[in-house]
Short mmCIF file of C-alpha atoms in Angstrom, two decimals:
data_model
loop_
_atom_site.label_atom_id
_atom_site.label_comp_id
_atom_site.label_asym_id
_atom_site.label_seq_id
_atom_site.Cartn_x
_atom_site.Cartn_y
_atom_site.Cartn_z
CA LYS S 5 103.34 100.77 115.32
CA GLN S 6 105.75 98.95 114.10
CA GLU S 7 108.13 101.31 112.57
CA VAL S 8 111.49 99.40 110.23
CA THR S 9 114.32 101.84 109.82
CA GLN S 10 117.27 101.18 107.94
CA ILE S 11 120.35 103.70 108.64
CA PRO S 12 122.69 105.05 106.32
CA ALA S 13 120.25 105.32 103.58
CA ALA S 14 123.17 105.14 101.20
CA LEU S 15 126.66 104.11 102.09
CA SER S 16 129.72 104.22 99.56
CA VAL S 17 132.72 101.28 100.19
CA PRO S 18 136.02 100.99 98.58
CA GLU S 19 135.93 96.62 96.96
CA GLY S 20 137.23 94.62 99.75
CA GLU S 21 136.35 95.87 102.89
CA ASN S 22 133.82 94.79 105.00
CA LEU S 23 131.29 96.09 105.96
CA VAL S 24 128.17 96.78 108.23
CA LEU S 25 124.20 97.24 106.93
CA ASN S 26 121.63 98.45 110.12
CA CYS S 27 118.41 97.50 110.81
CA SER S 28 115.73 98.69 114.02
CA PHE S 29 112.90 97.93 114.69
CA THR S 30 110.68 99.45 117.39
CA ASP S 31 108.12 96.91 118.83
CA SER S 32 110.00 93.58 119.58
CA ALA S 33 107.47 91.19 119.28
CA ILE S 34 108.15 90.01 115.58
CA TYR S 35 108.27 87.00 115.21
CA ASN S 36 111.07 86.50 112.05
CA LEU S 37 112.95 89.39 109.76
CA GLN S 38 114.29 88.78 106.34
CA TRP S 39 117.20 90.45 104.47
CA PHE S 40 116.62 91.02 100.65
CA ARG S 41 118.70 92.64 98.19
CA GLN S 42 117.11 94.39 95.04
CA ASP S 43 118.79 95.86 92.49
CA PRO S 44 117.18 98.55 90.47
CA GLY S 45 114.06 98.14 88.13
CA LYS S 46 114.61 94.15 89.13
CA GLY S 47 112.42 92.25 92.02
CA LEU S 48 113.35 91.52 96.02
CA THR S 49 116.21 88.30 96.16
CA SER S 50 115.88 86.74 99.81
CA LEU S 51 119.06 86.44 101.33
CA LEU S 52 118.57 85.69 104.51
CA LEU S 53 115.80 85.19 106.87
CA ILE S 54 116.19 84.48 110.90
CA GLN S 55 113.55 83.29 112.68
CA SER S 56 112.69 84.65 116.01
CA SER S 57 114.26 81.81 118.33
CA GLN S 58 117.72 82.23 115.77
CA ARG S 59 120.87 84.67 117.12
CA GLU S 60 121.93 85.02 113.44
CA GLN S 61 122.39 83.45 109.83
CA THR S 62 126.08 82.79 107.39
CA SER S 63 125.73 82.37 104.27
CA GLY S 64 128.73 82.85 101.66
CA ARG S 65 130.05 86.41 102.82
CA LEU S 66 126.87 87.84 104.17
CA ASN S 67 126.21 86.83 108.09
CA ALA S 68 122.71 88.85 109.58
CA SER S 69 122.17 89.05 113.42
CA LEU S 70 119.06 89.41 115.06
CA ASP S 71 119.07 91.60 118.45
CA LYS S 72 115.03 90.92 119.82
CA SER S 73 115.23 92.63 123.18
CA SER S 74 117.22 96.14 121.55
CA GLY S 75 115.19 95.84 117.87
CA ARG S 76 118.30 95.34 115.78
CA SER S 77 119.11 93.42 113.03
CA THR S 78 122.47 93.96 111.35
CA LEU S 79 123.63 92.31 108.06
CA TYR S 80 127.51 91.73 108.09
CA ILE S 81 128.70 91.30 103.84
CA ALA S 82 132.84 90.36 104.11
CA ALA S 83 135.75 91.05 101.70
CA SER S 84 133.27 93.25 99.43
CA GLN S 85 133.28 93.00 95.44
CA PRO S 86 131.56 95.85 92.85
CA GLY S 87 128.35 92.53 92.42
CA ASP S 88 126.91 93.78 95.26
CA SER S 89 125.93 97.02 95.39
CA ALA S 90 122.52 97.07 95.02
CA THR S 91 119.89 97.96 97.43
CA TYR S 92 119.43 96.25 100.49
CA LEU S 93 116.30 96.19 102.88
CA CYS S 94 115.20 94.31 105.63
CA ALA S 95 111.50 93.59 106.67
CA VAL S 96 110.45 92.16 109.88
CA ILE S 97 107.02 89.84 110.24
CA GLY S 98 105.29 90.71 114.36
CA GLU S 99 103.43 88.59 115.99
CA ASP S 100 100.07 89.70 114.12
CA ASP S 101 101.68 88.22 111.18
CA LYS S 102 101.61 91.99 109.77
CA ILE S 103 104.80 92.39 107.86
CA ILE S 104 106.78 95.97 107.68
CA PHE S 105 109.63 96.95 105.26
CA GLY S 106 112.10 99.32 106.01
CA LYS S 107 112.80 101.58 103.01
CA GLY S 108 116.20 100.02 102.40
CA THR S 109 119.81 100.82 102.21
CA ARG S 110 121.59 101.82 99.02
CA LEU S 111 124.90 99.74 98.32
CA HIS S 112 128.04 101.08 96.35
CA ILE S 113 131.40 99.23 95.72
CA LEU S 114 133.84 101.12 94.55
CA PRO S 115 136.54 99.52 92.41
CA ASP L 15 112.56 76.76 86.40
CA GLY L 16 110.48 77.50 89.28
CA GLY L 17 109.55 81.31 90.31
CA ILE L 18 107.29 83.86 89.95
CA THR L 19 106.44 85.97 86.99
CA GLN L 20 105.04 89.71 86.41
CA SER L 21 103.59 91.14 83.18
CA PRO L 22 103.99 93.48 81.34
CA LYS L 23 107.24 94.11 82.49
CA TYR L 24 106.21 98.62 81.77
CA LEU L 25 102.39 99.34 82.09
CA PHE L 26 101.15 103.16 80.80
CA ARG L 27 97.54 103.90 81.72
CA LYS L 28 95.38 106.92 80.62
CA GLU L 29 93.38 108.05 83.51
CA GLY L 30 90.66 106.90 83.76
CA GLN L 31 91.30 103.42 82.56
CA ASN L 32 91.40 100.19 84.09
CA VAL L 33 94.56 97.63 84.07
CA THR L 34 95.31 94.47 85.20
CA LEU L 35 98.35 93.17 87.03
CA SER L 36 99.55 89.79 85.81
CA CYS L 37 101.11 87.21 88.77
CA GLU L 38 102.46 83.20 88.37
CA GLN L 39 104.18 81.42 90.82
CA ASN L 40 104.87 77.15 90.09
CA LEU L 41 106.03 76.85 92.99
CA ASN L 42 102.85 74.97 94.29
CA HIS L 43 103.06 78.02 97.27
CA ASP L 44 99.82 78.80 98.94
CA ALA L 45 100.54 82.81 99.46
CA MET L 46 101.33 85.46 97.23
CA TYR L 47 101.19 89.26 97.74
CA TRP L 48 100.95 92.25 95.82
CA TYR L 49 103.12 95.13 96.83
CA ARG L 50 104.51 98.52 95.95
CA GLN L 51 107.31 100.43 95.96
CA ASP L 52 107.54 104.04 95.55
CA PRO L 53 110.51 105.95 95.75
CA GLY L 54 112.19 107.14 99.13
CA GLN L 55 109.50 104.66 100.51
CA GLY L 56 109.80 100.76 102.15
CA LEU L 57 107.40 98.71 100.01
CA ARG L 58 103.64 98.87 101.48
CA LEU L 59 101.09 95.56 101.03
CA ILE L 60 98.03 95.34 99.22
CA TYR L 61 96.49 92.61 99.03
CA TYR L 62 96.90 89.45 100.30
CA SER L 63 95.89 86.35 99.76
CA GLN L 64 96.34 82.49 101.99
CA ILE L 65 94.65 80.34 99.99
CA VAL L 66 92.64 80.10 96.95
CA ASN L 67 88.58 81.80 96.34
CA ASP L 68 90.21 84.25 99.63
CA PHE L 69 92.57 87.20 99.74
CA GLN L 70 92.92 89.73 101.85
CA LYS L 71 93.10 93.84 102.01
CA GLY L 72 96.34 95.56 103.67
CA ASP L 73 97.69 98.52 104.16
CA ILE L 74 96.37 100.69 100.83
CA ALA L 75 94.26 98.30 99.27
CA GLU L 76 92.23 101.42 98.35
CA GLY L 77 91.78 101.58 94.19
CA TYR L 78 92.84 97.73 94.03
CA SER L 79 90.79 95.19 93.05
CA VAL L 80 92.21 91.12 93.09
CA SER L 81 90.93 87.61 92.41
CA ARG L 82 92.38 84.05 93.45
CA GLU L 83 90.59 81.85 91.12
CA LYS L 84 93.86 79.52 90.62
CA LYS L 85 96.59 78.39 93.46
CA GLU L 86 99.26 79.94 90.52
CA SER L 87 97.46 83.36 89.75
CA PHE L 88 97.08 85.98 91.67
CA PRO L 89 96.35 89.39 89.01
CA LEU L 90 95.98 92.66 90.54
CA THR L 91 94.17 95.32 88.77
CA VAL L 92 93.74 99.09 89.13
CA THR L 93 90.88 100.60 88.91
CA SER L 94 90.10 104.03 87.72
CA ALA L 95 89.98 104.77 91.64
CA GLN L 96 93.52 104.36 92.70
CA LYS L 97 94.55 108.10 92.76
CA ASN L 98 98.13 107.74 92.47
CA PRO L 99 99.00 104.29 90.68
CA THR L 100 102.47 105.26 88.77
CA ALA L 101 104.66 102.44 90.99
CA PHE L 102 106.39 99.66 91.04
CA TYR L 103 104.30 96.15 91.65
CA LEU L 104 105.93 93.93 93.00
CA CYS L 105 104.77 90.33 93.50
CA ALA L 106 104.98 87.73 96.18
CA SER L 107 104.93 84.25 97.41
CA SER L 108 105.50 81.89 100.37
CA ILE L 109 104.37 78.80 101.33
CA PHE L 110 101.89 78.28 103.94
CA GLY L 111 98.81 79.93 103.79
CA THR L 112 100.46 82.71 106.88
CA PRO L 113 102.77 85.03 106.88
CA LEU L 114 104.73 83.91 110.07
CA GLY L 115 108.08 82.17 109.77
CA ASN L 116 107.91 81.85 105.52
CA GLU L 117 110.30 83.28 103.53
CA GLN L 118 109.01 85.51 100.74
CA PHE L 119 110.21 85.24 97.67
CA PHE L 120 109.52 88.13 95.33
CA GLY L 121 108.76 88.12 91.45
CA PRO L 122 110.93 90.79 89.03
CA GLY L 123 107.93 93.68 89.49
CA THR L 124 106.05 95.20 86.52
CA ARG L 125 106.26 99.41 86.41
CA LEU L 126 102.89 101.01 85.83
CA THR L 127 103.18 104.76 84.25
CA VAL L 128 99.83 106.76 84.22
CA LEU L 129 99.60 109.31 81.38
#
């Protein structure tokens, strides 16, 4: 059974620093992996989608990588800003069509 | 503006009542989904629909029901059989009728509280 883990559960970093959020999954038979952002009391906003055949995707200050064989994905945020404060979730879609979400990492950027 | 709308934003229910949460999308997406989010837990799939007039149970369908009479609408009914309905409910959609390779787009959510 696929399990998705995001460590740490919470992270605080000073403004301007680069940071990395981690997502690991136990079954490498995935079709794609999607990173989301969620602000308190709001829905999820899609950030990046990585197909299983891809190694990384970039959007502005965000870069997501995928290593299927090791069951890991990272979300790199460059030059962090207070507006980046939110919970970041990853979701894995398996080849069995099942979608499994991690519990998220709560990020706080200190001004 | 294209997007997904959910209403109401907040909903209060007495024990024993059924309530219906609305989800509408104007993205012309084939697939729609309902998730439940509890504090400290990941999202869990309740029901999904890949095409009009068809829907499938997700991981936690007990105590819930859905319908998909129109492509743009996928209402969720929380019945009195759902033992612990207090949660944040999220609706999503994707272009194609299967999740494979499909980017999911989410609505703003409905917070349901049972009094």
